[in-house]
mmCIF file of C-alpha atoms and ligand atoms in Angstrom:
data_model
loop_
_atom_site.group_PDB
_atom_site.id
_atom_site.type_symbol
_atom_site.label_atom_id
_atom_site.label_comp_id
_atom_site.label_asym_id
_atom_site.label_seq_id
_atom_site.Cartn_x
_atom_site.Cartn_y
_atom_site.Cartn_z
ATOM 1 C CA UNK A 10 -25.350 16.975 -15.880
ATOM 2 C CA UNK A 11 -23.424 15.188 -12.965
ATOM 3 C CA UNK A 12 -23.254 12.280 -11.295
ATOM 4 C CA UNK A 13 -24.426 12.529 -7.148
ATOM 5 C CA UNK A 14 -22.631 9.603 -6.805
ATOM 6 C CA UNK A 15 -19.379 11.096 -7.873
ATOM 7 C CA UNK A 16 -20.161 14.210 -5.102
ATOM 8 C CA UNK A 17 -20.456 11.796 -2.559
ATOM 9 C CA UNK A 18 -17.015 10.200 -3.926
ATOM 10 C CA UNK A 19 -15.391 13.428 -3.848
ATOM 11 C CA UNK A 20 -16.936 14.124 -0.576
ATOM 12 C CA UNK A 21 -15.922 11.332 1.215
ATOM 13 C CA UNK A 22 -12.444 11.458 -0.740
ATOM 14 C CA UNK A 23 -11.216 14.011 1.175
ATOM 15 C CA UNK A 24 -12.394 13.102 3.912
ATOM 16 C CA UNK A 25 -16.044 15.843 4.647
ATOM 17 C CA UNK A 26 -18.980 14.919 6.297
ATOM 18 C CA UNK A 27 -22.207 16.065 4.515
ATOM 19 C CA UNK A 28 -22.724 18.847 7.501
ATOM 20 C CA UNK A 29 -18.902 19.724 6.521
ATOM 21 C CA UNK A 30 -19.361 19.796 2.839
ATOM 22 C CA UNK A 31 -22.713 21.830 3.375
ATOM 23 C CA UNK A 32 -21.005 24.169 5.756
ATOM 24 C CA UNK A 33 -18.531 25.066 3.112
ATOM 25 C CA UNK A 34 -20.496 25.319 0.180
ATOM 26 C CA UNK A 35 -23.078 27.332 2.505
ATOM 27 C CA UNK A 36 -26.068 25.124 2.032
ATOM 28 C CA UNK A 37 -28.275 22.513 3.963
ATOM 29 C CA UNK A 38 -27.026 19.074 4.908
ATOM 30 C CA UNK A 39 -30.217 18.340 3.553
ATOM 31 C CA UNK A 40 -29.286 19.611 0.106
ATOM 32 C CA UNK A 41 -26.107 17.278 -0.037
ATOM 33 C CA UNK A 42 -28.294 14.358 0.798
ATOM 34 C CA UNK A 43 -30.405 15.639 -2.147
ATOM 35 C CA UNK A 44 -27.466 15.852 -4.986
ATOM 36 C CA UNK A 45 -25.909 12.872 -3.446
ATOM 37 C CA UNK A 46 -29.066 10.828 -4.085
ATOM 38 C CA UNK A 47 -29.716 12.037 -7.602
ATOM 39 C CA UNK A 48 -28.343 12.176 -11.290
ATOM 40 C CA UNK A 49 -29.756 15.465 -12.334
ATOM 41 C CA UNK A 50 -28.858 18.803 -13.406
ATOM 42 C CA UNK A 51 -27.299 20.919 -10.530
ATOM 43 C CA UNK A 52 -26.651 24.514 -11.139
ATOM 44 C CA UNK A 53 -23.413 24.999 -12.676
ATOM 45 C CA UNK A 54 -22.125 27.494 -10.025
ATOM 46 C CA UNK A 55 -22.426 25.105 -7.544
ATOM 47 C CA UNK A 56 -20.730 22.467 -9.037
ATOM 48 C CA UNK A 57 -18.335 24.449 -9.365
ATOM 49 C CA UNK A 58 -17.927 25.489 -5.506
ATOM 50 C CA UNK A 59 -17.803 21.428 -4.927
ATOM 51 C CA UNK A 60 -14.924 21.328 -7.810
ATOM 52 C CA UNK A 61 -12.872 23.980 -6.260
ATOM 53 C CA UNK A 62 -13.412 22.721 -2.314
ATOM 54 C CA UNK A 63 -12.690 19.390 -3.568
ATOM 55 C CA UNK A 64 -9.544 20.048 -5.512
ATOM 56 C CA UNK A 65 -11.020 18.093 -8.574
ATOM 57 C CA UNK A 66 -11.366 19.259 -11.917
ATOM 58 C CA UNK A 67 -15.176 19.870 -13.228
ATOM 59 C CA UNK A 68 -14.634 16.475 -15.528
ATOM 60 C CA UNK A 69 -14.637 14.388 -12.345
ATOM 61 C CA UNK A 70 -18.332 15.140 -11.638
ATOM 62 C CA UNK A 71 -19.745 14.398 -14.885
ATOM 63 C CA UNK A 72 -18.153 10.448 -15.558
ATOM 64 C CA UNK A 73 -20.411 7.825 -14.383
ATOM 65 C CA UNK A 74 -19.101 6.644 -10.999
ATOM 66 C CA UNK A 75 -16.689 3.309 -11.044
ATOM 67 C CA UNK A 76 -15.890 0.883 -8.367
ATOM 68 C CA UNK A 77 -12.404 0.665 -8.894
ATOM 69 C CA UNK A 78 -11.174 -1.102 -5.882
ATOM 70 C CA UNK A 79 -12.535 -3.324 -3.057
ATOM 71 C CA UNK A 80 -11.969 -2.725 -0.157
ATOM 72 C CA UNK A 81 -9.857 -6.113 0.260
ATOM 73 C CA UNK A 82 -7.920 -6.498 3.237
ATOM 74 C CA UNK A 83 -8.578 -3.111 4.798
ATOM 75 C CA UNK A 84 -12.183 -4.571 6.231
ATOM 76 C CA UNK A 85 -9.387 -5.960 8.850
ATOM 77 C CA UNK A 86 -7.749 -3.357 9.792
ATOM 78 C CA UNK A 87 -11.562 -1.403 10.334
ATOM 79 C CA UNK A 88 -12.424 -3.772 12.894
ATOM 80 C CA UNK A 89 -9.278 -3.112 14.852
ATOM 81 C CA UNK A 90 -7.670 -0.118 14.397
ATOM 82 C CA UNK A 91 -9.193 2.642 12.542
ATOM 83 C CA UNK A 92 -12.907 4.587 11.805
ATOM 84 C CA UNK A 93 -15.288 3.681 9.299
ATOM 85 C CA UNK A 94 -14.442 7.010 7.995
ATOM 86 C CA UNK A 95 -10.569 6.992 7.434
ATOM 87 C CA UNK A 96 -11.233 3.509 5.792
ATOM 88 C CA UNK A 97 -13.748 4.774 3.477
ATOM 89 C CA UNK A 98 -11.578 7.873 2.829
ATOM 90 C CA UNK A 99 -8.482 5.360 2.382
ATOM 91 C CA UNK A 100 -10.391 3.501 0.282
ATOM 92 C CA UNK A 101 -11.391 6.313 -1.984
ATOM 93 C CA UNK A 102 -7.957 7.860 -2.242
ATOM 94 C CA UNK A 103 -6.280 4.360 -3.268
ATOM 95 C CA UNK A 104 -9.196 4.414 -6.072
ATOM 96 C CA UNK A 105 -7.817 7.804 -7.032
ATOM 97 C CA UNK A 106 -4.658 7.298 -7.149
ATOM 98 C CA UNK A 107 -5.491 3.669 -8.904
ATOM 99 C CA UNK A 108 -7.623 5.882 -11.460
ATOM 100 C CA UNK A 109 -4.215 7.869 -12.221
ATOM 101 C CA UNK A 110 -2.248 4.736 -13.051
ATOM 102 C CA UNK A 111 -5.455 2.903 -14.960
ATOM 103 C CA UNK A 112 -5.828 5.704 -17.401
ATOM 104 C CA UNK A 113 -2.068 5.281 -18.228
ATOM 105 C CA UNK A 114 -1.955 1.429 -18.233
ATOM 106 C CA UNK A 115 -4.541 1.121 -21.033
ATOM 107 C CA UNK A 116 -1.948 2.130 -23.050
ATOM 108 C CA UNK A 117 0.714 0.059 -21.748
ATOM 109 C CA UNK A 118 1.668 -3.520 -21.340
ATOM 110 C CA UNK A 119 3.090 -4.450 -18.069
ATOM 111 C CA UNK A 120 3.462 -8.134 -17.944
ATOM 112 C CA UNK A 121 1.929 -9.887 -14.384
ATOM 113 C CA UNK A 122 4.001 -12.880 -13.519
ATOM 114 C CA UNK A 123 2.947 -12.728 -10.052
ATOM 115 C CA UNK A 124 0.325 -15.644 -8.894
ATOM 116 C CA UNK A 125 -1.359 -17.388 -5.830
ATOM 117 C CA UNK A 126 -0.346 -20.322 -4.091
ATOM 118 C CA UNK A 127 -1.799 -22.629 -1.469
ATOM 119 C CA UNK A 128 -0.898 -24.773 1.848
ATOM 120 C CA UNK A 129 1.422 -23.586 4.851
ATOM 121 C CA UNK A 130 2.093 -19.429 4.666
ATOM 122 C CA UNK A 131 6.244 -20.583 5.279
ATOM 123 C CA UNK A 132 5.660 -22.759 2.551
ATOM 124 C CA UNK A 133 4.505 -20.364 0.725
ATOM 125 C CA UNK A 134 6.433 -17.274 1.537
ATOM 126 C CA UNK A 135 9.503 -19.611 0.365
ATOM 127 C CA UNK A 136 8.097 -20.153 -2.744
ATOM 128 C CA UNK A 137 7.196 -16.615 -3.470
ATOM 129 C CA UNK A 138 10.920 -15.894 -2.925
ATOM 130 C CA UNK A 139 11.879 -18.463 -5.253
ATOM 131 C CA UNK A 140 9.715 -17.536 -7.962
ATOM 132 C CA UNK A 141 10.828 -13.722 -7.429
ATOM 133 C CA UNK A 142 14.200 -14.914 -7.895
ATOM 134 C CA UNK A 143 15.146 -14.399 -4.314
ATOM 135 C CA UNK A 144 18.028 -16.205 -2.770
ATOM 136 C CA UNK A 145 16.179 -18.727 -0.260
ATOM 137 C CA UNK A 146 18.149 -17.492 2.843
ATOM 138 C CA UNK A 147 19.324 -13.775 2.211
ATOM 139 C CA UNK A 148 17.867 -10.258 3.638
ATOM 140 C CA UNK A 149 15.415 -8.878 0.816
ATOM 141 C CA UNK A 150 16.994 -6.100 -1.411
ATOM 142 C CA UNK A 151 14.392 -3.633 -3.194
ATOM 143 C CA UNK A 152 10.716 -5.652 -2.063
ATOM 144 C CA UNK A 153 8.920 -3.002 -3.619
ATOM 145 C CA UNK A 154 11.239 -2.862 -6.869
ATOM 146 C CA UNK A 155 11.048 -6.871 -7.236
ATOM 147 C CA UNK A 156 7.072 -6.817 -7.032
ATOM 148 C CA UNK A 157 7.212 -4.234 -9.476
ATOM 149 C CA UNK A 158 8.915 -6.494 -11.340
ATOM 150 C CA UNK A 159 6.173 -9.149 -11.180
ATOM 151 C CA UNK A 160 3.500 -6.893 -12.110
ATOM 152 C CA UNK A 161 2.645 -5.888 -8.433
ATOM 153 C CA UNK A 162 1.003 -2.350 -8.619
ATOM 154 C CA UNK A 163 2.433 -0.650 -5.302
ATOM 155 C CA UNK A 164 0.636 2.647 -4.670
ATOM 156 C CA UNK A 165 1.535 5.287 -2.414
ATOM 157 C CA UNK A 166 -2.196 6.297 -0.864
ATOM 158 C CA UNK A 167 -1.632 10.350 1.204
ATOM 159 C CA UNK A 168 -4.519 9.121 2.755
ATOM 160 C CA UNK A 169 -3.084 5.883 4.344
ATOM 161 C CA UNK A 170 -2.297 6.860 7.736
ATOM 162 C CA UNK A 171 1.199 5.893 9.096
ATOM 163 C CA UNK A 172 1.054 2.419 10.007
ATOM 164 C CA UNK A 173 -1.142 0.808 7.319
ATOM 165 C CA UNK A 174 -1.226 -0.746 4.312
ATOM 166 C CA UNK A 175 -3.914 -2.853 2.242
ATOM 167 C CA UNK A 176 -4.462 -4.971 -0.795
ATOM 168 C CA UNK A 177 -6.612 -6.050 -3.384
ATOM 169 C CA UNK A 178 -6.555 -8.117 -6.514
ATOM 170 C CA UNK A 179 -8.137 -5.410 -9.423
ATOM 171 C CA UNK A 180 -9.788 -6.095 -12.721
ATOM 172 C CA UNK A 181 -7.780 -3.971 -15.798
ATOM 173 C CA UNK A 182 -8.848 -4.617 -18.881
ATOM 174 C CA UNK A 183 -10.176 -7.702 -18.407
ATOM 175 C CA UNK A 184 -6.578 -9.114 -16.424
ATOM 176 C CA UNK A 185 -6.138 -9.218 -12.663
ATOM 177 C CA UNK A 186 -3.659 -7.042 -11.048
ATOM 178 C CA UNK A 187 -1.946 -7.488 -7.859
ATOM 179 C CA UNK A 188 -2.387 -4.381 -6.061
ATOM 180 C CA UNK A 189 -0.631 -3.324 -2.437
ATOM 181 C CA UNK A 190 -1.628 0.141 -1.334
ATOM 182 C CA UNK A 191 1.122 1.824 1.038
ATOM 183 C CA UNK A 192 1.493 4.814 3.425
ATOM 184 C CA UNK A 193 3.997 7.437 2.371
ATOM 185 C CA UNK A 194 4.950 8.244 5.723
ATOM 186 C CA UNK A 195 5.563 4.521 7.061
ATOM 187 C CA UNK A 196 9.636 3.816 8.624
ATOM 188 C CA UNK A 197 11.594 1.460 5.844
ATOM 189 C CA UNK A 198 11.304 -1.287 8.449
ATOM 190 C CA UNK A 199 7.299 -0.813 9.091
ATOM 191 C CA UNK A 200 6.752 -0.619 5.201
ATOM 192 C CA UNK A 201 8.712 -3.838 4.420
ATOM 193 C CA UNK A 202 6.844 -5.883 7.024
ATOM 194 C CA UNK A 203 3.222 -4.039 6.139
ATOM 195 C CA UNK A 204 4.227 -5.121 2.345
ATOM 196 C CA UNK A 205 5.709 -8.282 2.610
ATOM 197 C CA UNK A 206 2.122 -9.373 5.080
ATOM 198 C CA UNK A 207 -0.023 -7.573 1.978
ATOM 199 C CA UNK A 208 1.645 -10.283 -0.225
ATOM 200 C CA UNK A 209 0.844 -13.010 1.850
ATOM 201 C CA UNK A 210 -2.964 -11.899 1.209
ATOM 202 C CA UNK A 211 -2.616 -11.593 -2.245
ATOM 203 C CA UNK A 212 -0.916 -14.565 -2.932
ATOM 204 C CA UNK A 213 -2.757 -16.938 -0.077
ATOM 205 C CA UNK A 214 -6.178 -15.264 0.123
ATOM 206 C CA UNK A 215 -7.602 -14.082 -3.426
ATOM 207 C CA UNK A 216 -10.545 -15.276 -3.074
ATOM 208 C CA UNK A 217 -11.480 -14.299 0.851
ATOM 209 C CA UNK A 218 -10.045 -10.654 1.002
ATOM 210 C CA UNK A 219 -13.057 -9.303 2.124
ATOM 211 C CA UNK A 220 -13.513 -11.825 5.042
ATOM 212 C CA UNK A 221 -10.358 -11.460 6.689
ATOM 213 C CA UNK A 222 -10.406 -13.271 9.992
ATOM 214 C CA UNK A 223 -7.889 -13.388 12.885
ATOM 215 C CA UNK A 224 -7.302 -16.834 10.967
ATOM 216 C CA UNK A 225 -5.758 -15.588 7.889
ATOM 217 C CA UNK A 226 -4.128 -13.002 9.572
ATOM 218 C CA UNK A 227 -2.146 -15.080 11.205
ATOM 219 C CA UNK A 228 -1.391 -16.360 7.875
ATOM 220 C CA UNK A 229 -0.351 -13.778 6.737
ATOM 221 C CA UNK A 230 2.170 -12.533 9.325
ATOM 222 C CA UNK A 231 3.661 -15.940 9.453
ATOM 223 C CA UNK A 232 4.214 -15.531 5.620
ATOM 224 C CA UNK A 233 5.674 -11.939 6.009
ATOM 225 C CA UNK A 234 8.256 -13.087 8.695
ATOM 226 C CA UNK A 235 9.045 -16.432 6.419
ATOM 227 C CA UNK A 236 9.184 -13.656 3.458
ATOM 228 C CA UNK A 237 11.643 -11.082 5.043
ATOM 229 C CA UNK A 238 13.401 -13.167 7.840
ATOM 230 C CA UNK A 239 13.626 -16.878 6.074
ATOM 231 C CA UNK A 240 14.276 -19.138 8.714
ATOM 232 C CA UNK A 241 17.280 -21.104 6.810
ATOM 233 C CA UNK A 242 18.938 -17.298 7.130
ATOM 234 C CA UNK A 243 17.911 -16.168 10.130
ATOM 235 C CA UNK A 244 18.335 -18.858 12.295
ATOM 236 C CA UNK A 245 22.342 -18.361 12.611
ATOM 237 C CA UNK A 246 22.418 -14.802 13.551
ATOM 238 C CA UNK A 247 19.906 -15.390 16.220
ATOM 239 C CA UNK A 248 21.931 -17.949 18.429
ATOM 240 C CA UNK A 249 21.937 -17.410 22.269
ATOM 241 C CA UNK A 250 22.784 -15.590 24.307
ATOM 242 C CA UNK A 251 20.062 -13.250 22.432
ATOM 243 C CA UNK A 252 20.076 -9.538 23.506
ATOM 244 C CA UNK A 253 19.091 -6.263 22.441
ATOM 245 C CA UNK A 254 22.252 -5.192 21.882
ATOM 246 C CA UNK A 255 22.659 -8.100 19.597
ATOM 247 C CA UNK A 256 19.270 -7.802 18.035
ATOM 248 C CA UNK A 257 19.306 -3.988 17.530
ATOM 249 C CA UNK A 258 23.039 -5.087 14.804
ATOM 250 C CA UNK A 259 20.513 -7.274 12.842
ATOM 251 C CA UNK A 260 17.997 -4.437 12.509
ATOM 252 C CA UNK A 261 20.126 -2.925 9.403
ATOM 253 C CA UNK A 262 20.884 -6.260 7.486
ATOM 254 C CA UNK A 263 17.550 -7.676 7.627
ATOM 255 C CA UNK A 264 15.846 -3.925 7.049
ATOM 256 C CA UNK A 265 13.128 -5.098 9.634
ATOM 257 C CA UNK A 266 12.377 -4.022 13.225
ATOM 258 C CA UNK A 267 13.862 -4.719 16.541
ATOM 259 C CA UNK A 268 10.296 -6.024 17.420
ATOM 260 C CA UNK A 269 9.848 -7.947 14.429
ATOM 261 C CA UNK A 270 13.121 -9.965 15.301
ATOM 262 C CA UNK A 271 12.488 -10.683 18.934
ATOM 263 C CA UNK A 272 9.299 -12.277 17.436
ATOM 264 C CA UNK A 273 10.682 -14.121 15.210
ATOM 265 C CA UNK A 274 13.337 -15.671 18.226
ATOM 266 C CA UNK A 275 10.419 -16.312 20.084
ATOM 267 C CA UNK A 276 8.598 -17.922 17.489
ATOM 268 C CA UNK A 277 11.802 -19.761 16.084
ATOM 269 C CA UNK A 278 11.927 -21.176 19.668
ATOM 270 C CA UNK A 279 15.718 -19.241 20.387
ATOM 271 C CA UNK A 280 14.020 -17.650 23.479
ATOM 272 C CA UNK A 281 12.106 -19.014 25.896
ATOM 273 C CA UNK A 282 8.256 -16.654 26.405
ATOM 274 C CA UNK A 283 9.923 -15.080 29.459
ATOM 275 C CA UNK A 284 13.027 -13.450 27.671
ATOM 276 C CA UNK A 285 10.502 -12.743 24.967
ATOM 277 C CA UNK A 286 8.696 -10.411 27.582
ATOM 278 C CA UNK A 287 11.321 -9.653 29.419
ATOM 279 C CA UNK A 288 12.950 -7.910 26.156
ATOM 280 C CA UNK A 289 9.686 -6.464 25.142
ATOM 281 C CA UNK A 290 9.703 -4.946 28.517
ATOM 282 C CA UNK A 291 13.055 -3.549 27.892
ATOM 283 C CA UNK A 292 11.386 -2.350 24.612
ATOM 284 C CA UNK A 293 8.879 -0.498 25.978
ATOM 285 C CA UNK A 294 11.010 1.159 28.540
ATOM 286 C CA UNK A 295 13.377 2.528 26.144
ATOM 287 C CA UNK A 296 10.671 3.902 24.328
ATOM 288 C CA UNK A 297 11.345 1.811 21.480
ATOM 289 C CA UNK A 298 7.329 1.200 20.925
ATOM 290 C CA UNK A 299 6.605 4.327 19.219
ATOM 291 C CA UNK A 300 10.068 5.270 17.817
ATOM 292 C CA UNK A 301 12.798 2.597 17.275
ATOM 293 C CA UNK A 302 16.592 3.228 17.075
ATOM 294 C CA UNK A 303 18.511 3.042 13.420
ATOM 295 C CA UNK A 304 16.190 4.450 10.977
ATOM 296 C CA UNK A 305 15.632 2.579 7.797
ATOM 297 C CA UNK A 306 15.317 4.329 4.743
ATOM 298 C CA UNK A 307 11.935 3.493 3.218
ATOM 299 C CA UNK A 308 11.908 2.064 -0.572
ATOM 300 C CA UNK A 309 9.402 5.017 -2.486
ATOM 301 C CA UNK A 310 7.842 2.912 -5.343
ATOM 302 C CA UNK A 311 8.580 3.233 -8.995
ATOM 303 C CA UNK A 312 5.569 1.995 -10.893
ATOM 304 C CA UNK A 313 3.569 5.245 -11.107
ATOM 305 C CA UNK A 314 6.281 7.468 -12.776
ATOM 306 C CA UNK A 315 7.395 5.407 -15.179
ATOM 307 C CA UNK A 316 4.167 4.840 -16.704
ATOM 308 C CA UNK A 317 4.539 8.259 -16.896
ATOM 309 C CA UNK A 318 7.794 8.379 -18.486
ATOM 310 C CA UNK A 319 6.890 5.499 -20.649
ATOM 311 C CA UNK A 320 3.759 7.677 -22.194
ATOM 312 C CA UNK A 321 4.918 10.995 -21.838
ATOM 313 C CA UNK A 322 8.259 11.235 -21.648
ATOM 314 C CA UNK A 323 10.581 12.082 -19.032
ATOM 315 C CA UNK A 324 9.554 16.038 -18.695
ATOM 316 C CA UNK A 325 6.033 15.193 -17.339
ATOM 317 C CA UNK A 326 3.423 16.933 -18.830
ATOM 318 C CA UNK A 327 1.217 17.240 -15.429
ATOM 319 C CA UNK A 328 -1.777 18.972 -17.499
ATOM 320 C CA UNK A 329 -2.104 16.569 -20.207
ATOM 321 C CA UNK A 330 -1.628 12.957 -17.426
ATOM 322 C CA UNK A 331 -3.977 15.055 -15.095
ATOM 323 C CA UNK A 332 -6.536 15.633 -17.655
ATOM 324 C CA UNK A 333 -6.842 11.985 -18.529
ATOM 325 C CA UNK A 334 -7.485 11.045 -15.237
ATOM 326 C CA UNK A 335 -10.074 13.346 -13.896
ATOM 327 C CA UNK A 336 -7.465 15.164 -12.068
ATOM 328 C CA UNK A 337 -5.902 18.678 -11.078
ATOM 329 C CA UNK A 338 -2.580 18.901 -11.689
ATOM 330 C CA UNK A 339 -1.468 19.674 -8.423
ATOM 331 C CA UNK A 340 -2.665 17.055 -6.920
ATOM 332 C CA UNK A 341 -0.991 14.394 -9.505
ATOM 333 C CA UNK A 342 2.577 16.431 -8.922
ATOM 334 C CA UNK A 343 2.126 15.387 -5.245
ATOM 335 C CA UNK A 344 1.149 11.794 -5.808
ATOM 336 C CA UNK A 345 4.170 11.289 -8.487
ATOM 337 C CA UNK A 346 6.310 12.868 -6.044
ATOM 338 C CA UNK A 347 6.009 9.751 -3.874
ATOM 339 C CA UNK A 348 7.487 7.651 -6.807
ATOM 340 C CA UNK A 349 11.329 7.190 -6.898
ATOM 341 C CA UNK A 350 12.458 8.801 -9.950
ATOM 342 C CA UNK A 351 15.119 5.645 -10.695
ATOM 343 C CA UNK A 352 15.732 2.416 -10.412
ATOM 344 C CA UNK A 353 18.967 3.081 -9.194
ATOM 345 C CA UNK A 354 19.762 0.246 -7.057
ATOM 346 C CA UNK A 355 20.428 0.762 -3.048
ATOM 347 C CA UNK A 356 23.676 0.801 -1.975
ATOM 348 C CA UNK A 357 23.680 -2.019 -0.258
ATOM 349 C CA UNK A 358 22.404 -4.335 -2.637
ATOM 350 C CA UNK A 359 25.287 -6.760 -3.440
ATOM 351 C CA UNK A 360 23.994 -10.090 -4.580
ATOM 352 C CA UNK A 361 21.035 -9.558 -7.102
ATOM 353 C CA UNK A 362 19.877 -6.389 -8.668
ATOM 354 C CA UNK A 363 16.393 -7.528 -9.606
ATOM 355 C CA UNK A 364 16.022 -5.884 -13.664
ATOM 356 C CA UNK A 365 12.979 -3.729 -13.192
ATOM 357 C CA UNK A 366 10.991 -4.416 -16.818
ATOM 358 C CA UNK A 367 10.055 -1.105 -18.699
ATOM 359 C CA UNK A 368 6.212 -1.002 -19.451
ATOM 360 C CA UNK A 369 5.509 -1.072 -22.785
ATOM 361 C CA UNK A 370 3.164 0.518 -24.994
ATOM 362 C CA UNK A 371 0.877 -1.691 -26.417
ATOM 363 C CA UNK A 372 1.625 -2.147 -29.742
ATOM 364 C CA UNK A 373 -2.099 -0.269 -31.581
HETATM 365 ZN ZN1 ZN B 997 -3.759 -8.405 7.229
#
């Protein structure tokens, strides 16, 4: 007995069409339609040719479908920049991947100190930092660790494509969980800004995530400049006479982008909207748009693996964690390579090493 839902789950997972998933299973579109649509006995062999072009274990077609995630903040990013498809295959991989670190946090206790706040996004980006125990005017060290810290899932989705992220607040067991879904393949400097906008949704629009208008948007990328670039810090290295040369030295101590930082002078007011194009021409010319200069080394997250540490120990027993989450074991080797294996903390970080707190088992 399976589940058509969970075929169409799988199917749009990685990403088929039904006319793609019919081609390879050499049957009628029609006949996906069919087991999509149902709950009812399909012949065993065929299930099995769904398992094996779907890279999921047998197990995954027989549990009753879930909702894990909404589709929060991505709805925004479907209007504007990517297919209905990616999003729903996005969408489906983050619930994968989400399924992975659910079926180890049952066991677990990781605390959530993380929590919403209202009024002006600067306001609130500054108070975010202060209840991370951020320095008010210093360059972020370790944003992914220190959300960790406050019970901030961060997920590495392969399905993300380069330049996005998303976010949703998720029900596990009965608490809410603060969840930012990233792309593996994102520049250091992208990732910070994608994650440090994410938390401006989380922590400013809980309760309209799925009605994300140009409004809150705005919101949140004036909270993700306040967040990375506080004004109080950023202020004094921007004084005139601003140039690229200048801007491109900041790049490394602020771990954001050349763009980001002329936008932030020209929203600051330290250039006037002339210089603002005039260096975004410059930008563009150099090529800069697609492919900046100083690469920043993006932060992997941590949470993932050491749940799996916690409850398995450090050698990783990829049969038993994939079995409990509907998984093949291949696939969970390349989603917990993704996840630093440390917390060792980045070279550069001098004032505050933000204490990353082990998940513990709950006590049975
Ligand atoms: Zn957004």
């Amino acid at each position: 007995m399976i589940f058509g839902e969970r075929v169409k789950q799988a199917r749009e997972l990685r990403g088929f069409t039904q006319t793609k998933l019919a081609e390879l299973l050499k049957v009628t579109q029609g006949r996906i339609a069919q087991i999509e649509g149902e709950f009812r006995d399909v012949a065993d062999s065929l299930i099995a040719e769904i398992a094996y072009h779907t890279d999921l274990p047998l197990s995954y077609f027989s549990k009753a479908p879930v909702n894990r995630l909404s589709a929060g903040s991505l709805l925004f990013r479907a209007r504007t920049s990517i297919s209905k498809r990616e999003v729903t295959q996005s969408l489906r991989d983050a619930e994968h991947v989400f399924g992975l670190a659910e079926s180890m946090a049952r066991d677990l206790y990781i605390p959530v100190s993380m929590r919403t706040l209202e009024g002006d996004p600067r306001e609130a980006a500054r108070k975010t930092r202060a209840l991370l125990g951020l320095p008010a005017a210093e360059p972020v060290r370790g944003l992914i660790r220190t959300l960790e810290g406050a019970g901030v899932w961060v997920l590495a989705i392969p399905a993300l494509k380069g330049r996005d992220a998303f976010c949703c607040w998720a029900q596990v067991e009965g608490r809410d969980i603060p969840v930012i879904a990233i792309s593996p393949g994102c520049s250091g400097d992208r990732l910070a800004m994608n994650v440090a906008h994410e938390l401006g949704h989380l922590v400013m629009h809980k309760n309209s995530l799925g009605r994300i208008s140009a409004e809150l948007e705005k919101e949140a990328f004036a909270y993700g400049a306040e967040f990375l670039m506080p004004e109080a810090g950023i202020r004094p290295d921007l004084q005139p006479p601003v140039s690229l040369t200048r801007i491109s030295r900041l790049k490394p101590k602020w771990g954001v982008s050349i763009q980001a930082l002329v936008r932030r002078a020209y929203d600051l007011g330290v250039i006037s909207e002339r210089q603002y194009r005039y260096l975004f021409m410059q930008i563009s010319s150099k090529g800069w748009r697609t492919e900046e200069p100083i690469q920043i080394a993006p932060e992997k997250p941590r949470l993932l693996k050491k749940m799996a540490e916690v409850l398995y120990g450090s050698s990783l027993p990829l049969d038993r964690i994939a079995a409990a989450a509907d998984m093949l074991p291949a696939e969970v080797s390349r989603i917990l390579d993704l996840y630093a294996d440390t917390e060792r903390p980045s070279p550069r970080a001098k004032s505050r090493i933000v204490s990353f707190p082990a998940p513990s088992r709950v006590p049975k």
